[in-house]
PDB file of C-alpha atoms in Angstrom:
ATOM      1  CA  UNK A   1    -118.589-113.010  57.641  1.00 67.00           C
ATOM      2  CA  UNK A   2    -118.108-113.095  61.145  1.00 84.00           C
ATOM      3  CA  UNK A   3    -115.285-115.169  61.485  1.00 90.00           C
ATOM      4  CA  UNK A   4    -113.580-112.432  59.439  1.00 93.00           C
ATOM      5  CA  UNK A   5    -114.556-109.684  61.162  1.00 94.00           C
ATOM      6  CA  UNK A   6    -113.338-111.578  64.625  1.00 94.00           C
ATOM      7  CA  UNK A   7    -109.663-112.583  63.125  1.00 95.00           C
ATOM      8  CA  UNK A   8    -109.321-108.739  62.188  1.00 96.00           C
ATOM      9  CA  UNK A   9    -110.200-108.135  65.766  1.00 96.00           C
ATOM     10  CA  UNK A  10    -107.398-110.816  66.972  1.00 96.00           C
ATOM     11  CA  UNK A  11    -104.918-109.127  64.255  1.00 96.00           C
ATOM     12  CA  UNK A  12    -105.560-105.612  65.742  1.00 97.00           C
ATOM     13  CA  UNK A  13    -105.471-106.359  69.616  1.00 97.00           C
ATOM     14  CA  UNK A  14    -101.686-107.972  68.882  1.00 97.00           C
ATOM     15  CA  UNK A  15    -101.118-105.283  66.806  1.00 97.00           C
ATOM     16  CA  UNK A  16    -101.812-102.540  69.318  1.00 97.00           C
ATOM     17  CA  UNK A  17    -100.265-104.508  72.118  1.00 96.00           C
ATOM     18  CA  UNK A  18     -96.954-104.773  70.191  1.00 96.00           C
ATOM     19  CA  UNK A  19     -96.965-101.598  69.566  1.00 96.00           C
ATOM     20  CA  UNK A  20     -98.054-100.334  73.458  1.00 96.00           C
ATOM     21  CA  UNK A  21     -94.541-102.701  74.500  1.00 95.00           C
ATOM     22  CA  UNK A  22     -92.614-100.696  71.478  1.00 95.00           C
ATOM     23  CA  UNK A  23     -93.450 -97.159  72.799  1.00 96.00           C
ATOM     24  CA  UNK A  24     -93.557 -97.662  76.724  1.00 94.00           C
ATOM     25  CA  UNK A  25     -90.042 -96.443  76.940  1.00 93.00           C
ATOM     26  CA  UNK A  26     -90.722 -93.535  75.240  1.00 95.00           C
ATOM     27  CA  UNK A  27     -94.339 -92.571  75.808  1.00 94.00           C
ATOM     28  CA  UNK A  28     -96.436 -94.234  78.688  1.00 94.00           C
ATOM     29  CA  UNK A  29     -99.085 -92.707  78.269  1.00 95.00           C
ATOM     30  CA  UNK A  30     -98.988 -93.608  74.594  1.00 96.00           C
ATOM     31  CA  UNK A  31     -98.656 -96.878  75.509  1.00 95.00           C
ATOM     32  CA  UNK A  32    -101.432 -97.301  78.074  1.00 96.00           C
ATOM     33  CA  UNK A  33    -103.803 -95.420  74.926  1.00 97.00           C
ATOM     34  CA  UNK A  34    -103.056 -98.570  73.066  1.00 97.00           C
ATOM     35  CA  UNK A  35    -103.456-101.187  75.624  1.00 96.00           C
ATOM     36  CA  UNK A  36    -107.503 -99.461  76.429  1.00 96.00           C
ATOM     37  CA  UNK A  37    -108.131 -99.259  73.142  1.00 97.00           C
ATOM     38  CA  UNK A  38    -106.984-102.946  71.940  1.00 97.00           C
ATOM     39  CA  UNK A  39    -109.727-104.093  75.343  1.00 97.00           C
ATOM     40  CA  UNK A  40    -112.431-101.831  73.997  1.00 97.00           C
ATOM     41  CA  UNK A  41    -111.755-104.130  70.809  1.00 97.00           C
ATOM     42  CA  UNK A  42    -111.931-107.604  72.232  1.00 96.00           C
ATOM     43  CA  UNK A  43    -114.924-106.288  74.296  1.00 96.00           C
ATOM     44  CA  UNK A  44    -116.868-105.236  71.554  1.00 96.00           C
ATOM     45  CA  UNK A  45    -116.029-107.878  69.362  1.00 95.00           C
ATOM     46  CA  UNK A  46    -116.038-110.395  72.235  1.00 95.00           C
ATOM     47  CA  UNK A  47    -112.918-111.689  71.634  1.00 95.00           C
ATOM     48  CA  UNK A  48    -110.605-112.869  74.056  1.00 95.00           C
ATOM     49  CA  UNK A  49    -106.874-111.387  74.514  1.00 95.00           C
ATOM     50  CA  UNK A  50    -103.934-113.416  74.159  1.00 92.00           C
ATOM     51  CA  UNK A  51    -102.673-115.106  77.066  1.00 90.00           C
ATOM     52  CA  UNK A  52     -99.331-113.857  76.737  1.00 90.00           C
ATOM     53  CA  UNK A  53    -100.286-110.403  76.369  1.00 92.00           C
ATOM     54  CA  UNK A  54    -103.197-110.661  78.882  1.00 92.00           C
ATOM     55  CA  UNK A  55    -100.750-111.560  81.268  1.00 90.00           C
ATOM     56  CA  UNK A  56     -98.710-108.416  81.587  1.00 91.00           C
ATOM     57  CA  UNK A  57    -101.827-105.981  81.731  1.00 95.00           C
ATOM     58  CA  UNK A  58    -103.324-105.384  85.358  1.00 94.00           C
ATOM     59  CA  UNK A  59    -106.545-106.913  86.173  1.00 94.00           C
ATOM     60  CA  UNK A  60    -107.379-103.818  87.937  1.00 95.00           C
ATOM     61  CA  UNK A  61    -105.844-100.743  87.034  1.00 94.00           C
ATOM     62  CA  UNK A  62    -105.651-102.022  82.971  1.00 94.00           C
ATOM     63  CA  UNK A  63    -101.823-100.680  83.003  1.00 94.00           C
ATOM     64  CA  UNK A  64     -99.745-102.409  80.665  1.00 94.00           C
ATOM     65  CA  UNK A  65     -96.807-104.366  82.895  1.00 94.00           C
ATOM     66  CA  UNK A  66     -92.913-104.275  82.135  1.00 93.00           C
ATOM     67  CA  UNK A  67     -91.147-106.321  84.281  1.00 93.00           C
ATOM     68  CA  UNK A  68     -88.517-104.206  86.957  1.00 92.00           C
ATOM     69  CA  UNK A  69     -90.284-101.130  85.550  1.00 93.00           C
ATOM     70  CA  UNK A  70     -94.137-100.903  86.708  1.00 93.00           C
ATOM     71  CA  UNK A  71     -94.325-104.741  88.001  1.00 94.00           C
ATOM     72  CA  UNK A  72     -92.695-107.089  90.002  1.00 95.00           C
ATOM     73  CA  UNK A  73     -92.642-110.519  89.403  1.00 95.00           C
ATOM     74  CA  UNK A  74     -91.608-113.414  91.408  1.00 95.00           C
ATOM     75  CA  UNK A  75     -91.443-117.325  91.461  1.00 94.00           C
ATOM     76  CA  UNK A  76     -92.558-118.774  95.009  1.00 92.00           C
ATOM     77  CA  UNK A  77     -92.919-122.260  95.975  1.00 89.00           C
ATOM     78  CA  UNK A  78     -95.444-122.736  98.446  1.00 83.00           C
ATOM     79  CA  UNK A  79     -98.056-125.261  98.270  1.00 82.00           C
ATOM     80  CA  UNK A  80     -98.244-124.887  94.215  1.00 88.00           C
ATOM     81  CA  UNK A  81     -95.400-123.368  92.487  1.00 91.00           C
ATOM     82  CA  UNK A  82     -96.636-120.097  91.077  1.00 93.00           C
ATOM     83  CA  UNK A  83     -95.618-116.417  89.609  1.00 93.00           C
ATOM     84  CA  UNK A  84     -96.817-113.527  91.494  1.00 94.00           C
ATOM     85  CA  UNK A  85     -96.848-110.645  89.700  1.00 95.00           C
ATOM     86  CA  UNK A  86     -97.411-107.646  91.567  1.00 96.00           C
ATOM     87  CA  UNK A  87     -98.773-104.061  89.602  1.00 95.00           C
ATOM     88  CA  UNK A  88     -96.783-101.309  91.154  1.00 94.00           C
ATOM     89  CA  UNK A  89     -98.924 -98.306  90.072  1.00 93.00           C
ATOM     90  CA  UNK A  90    -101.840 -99.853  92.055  1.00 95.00           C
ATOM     91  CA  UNK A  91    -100.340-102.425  94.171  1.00 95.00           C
ATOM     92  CA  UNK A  92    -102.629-105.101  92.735  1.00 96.00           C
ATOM     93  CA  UNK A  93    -101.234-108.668  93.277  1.00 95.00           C
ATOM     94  CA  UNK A  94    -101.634-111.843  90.454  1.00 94.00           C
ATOM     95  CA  UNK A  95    -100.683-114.965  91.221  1.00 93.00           C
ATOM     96  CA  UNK A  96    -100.648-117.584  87.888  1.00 91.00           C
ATOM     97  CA  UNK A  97     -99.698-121.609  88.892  1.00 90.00           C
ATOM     98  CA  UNK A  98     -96.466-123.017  87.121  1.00 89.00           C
ATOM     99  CA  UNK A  99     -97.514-126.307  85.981  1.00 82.00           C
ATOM    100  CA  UNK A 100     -95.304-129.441  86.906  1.00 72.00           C
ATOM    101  CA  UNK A 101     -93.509-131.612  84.754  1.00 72.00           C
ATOM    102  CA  UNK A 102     -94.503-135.418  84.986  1.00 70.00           C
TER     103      UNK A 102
END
């Protein structure tokens, strides 16, 4: 029973998401409704979001990210290679590492 109640958890969160990208354009607020209530979700189900959604929402302002509108993201090379993508409502930098092909 509570596998169940965990996928429905997983099917709303990509759900809402989806839908916060769909109406950004339009209505950010809207949008950034969505995104906290799709994290009130997987906290209270403790379920973990998507990596490829939990990658374009700030770790510290919980704003939802569109690339060349509210973020900036860029490839750099040093040491690692790795994406820094920097939150421009709160000026909040993540980096993620690129992994290497062998």
């Amino acid at each position: 029973m509570r596998y169940i109640e965990k996928d429905i958890a997983r099917q709303r969160i990509r759900y809402l998401l989806e839908l916060a990208k769909t109406v950004f354009s339009k209505d950010r607020e809207l949008a950034q409704r969505y995104v906290e209530i799709a994290l009130n979700i997987a906290k209270r189900m403790r379920v973990k979001v998507p990596l490829t959604y939990k990658m374009f929402i700030c770790k510290r302002c919980k704003r939802l990210l569109i690339p060349g509108i509210n973020c900036r993201v860029r490839i750099r090379q040093r040491r690692e290679p790795h994406i820094v993508i920097t939150c421009l409502e709160c000026r909040h930098i993540m980096r993620r590492p690129i992994k290497r092909r062998k």
